[in-house]
Short mmCIF file of C-alpha atoms in Angstrom, two decimals:
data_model
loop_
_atom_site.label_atom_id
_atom_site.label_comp_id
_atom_site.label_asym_id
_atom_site.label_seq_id
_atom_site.Cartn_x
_atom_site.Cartn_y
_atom_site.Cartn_z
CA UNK A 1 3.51 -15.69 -103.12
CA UNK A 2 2.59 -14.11 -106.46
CA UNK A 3 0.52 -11.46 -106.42
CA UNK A 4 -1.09 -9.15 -109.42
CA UNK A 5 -3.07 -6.36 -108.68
CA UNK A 6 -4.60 -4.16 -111.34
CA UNK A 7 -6.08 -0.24 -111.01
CA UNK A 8 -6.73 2.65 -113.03
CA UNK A 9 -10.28 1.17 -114.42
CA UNK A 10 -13.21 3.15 -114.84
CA UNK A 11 -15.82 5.10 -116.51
CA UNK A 12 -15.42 6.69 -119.78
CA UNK A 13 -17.24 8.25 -122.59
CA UNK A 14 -16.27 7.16 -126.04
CA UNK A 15 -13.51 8.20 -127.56
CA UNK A 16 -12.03 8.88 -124.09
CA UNK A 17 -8.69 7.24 -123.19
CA UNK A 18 -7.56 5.23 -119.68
CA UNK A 19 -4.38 3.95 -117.90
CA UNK A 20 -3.97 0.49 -116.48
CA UNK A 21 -1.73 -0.77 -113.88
CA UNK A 22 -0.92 -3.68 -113.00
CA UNK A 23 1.56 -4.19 -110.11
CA UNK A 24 3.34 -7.44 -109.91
CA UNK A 25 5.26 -8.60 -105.93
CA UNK A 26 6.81 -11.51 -105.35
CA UNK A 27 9.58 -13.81 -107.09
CA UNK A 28 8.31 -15.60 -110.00
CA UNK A 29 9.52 -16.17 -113.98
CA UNK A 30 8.13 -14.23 -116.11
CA UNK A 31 8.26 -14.94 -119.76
CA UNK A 32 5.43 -13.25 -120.81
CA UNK A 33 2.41 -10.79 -119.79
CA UNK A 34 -0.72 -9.38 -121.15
CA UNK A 35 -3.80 -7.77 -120.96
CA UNK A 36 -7.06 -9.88 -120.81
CA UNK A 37 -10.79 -8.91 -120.99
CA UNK A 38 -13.81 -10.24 -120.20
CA UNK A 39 -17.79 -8.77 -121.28
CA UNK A 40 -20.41 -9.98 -119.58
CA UNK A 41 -22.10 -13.22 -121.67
CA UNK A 42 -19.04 -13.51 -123.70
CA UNK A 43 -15.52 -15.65 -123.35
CA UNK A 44 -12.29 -14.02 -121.85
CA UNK A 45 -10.24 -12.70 -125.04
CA UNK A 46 -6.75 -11.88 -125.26
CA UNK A 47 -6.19 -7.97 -125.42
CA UNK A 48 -1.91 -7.63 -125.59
CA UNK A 49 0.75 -9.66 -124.42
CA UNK A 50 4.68 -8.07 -123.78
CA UNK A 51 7.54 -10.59 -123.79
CA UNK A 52 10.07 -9.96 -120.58
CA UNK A 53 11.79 -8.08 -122.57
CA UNK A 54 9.39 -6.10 -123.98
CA UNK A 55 10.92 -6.85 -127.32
CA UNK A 56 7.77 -8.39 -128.52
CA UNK A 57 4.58 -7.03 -128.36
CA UNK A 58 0.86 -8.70 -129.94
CA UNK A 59 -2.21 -6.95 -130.01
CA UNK A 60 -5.79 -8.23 -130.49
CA UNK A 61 -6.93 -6.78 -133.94
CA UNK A 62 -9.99 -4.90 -132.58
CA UNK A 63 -7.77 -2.90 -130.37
CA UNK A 64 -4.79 -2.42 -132.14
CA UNK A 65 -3.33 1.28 -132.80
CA UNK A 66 -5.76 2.18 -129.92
CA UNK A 67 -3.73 0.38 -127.25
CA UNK A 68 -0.51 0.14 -126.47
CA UNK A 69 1.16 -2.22 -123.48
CA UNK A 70 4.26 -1.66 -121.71
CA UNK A 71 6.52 -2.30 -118.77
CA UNK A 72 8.41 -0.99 -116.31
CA UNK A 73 10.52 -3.69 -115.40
CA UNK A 74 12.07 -1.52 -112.19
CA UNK A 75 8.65 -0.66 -110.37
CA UNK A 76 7.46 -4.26 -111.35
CA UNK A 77 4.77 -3.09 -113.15
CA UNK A 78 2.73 -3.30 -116.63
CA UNK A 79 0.67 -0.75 -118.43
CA UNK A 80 -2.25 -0.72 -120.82
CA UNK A 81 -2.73 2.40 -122.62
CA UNK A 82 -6.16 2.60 -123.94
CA UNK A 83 -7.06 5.65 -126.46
CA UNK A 84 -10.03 6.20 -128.74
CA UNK A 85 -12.27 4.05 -126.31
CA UNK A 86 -15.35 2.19 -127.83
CA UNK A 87 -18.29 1.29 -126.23
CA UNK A 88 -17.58 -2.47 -127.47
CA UNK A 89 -14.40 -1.97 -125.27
CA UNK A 90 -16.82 -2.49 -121.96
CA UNK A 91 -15.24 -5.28 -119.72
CA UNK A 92 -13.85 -6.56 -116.54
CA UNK A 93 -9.60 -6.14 -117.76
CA UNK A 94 -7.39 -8.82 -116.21
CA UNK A 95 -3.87 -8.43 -115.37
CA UNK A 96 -1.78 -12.08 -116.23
CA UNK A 97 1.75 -13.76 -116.02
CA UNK A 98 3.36 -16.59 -117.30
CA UNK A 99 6.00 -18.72 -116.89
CA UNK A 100 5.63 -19.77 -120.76
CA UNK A 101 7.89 -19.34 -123.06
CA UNK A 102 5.27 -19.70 -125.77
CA UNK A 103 2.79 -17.37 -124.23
CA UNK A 104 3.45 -14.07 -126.05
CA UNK A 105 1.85 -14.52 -129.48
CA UNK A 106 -0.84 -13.67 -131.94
CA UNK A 107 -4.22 -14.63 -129.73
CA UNK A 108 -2.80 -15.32 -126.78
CA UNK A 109 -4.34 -18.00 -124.79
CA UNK A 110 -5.94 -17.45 -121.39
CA UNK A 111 -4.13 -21.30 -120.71
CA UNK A 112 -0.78 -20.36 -121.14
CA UNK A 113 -0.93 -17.78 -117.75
CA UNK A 114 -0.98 -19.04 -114.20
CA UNK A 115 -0.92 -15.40 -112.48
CA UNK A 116 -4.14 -13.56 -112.78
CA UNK A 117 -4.88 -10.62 -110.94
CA UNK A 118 -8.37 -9.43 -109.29
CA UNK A 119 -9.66 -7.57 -112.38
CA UNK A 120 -10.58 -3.74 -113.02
CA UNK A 121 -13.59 -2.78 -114.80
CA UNK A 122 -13.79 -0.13 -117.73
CA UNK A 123 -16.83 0.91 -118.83
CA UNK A 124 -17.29 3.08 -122.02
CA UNK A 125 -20.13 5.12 -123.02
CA UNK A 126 -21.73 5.96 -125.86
#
């Protein structure tokens, strides 16, 4: 059984930077995985996605240079540096894996991962 689970959300005052994990057991394929978000009222979006070999990395324009993703393929485990926090940046993050070839890309698609984790929330003050 696949399991994601996500920490290291919280609460932040702008401009104010956080670390997410997101831990990844059990034996699955993994062609791709990212970094979803979702505000209340609005539509899941696509954060950053990081190929299996971390060759390729996409970013969502409002958060790029402010975030970075990576992997520690070892410890299982993916990371979502977030720096120069925004109050806009406010959501419930998602953890997400896919089997996909196609998954990594500009505006990644929500459809393209099976694996989800729990969530973490970040809040960011003004």
């Amino acid at each position: 059984q696949v399991q994601l689970v996500e920490s290291g959300g919280g609460s932040v005052q702008a401009g104010g930077s956080l670390r997410l994990s997101c831990v990844v057991s059990g034996f699955v394929s993994r062609y791709c995985m990212g970094w979803f978000r979702q505000a209340p009222g609005k539509e899941r979006e696509g954060v950053a996605t990081i190929s299996s070999g971390g060759r390729s990395t996409y970013y969502a324009d409002s958060v790029k240079d402010r975030f970075t993703i990576s992997q520690d393929n070892a410890k299982n485990t993916l990371f979502l540096q977030m720096n120069s926090l925004k109050p806009e940046d406010t959501a419930m993050y998602y953890c997400a894996l896919s089997v996909k070839w196609w998954a990594c890309r500009p505006q990644a698609m929500d459809v393209d991962f099976g694996y989800w984790g729990q969530g973490t929330q970040v809040t960011v003050s003004s």
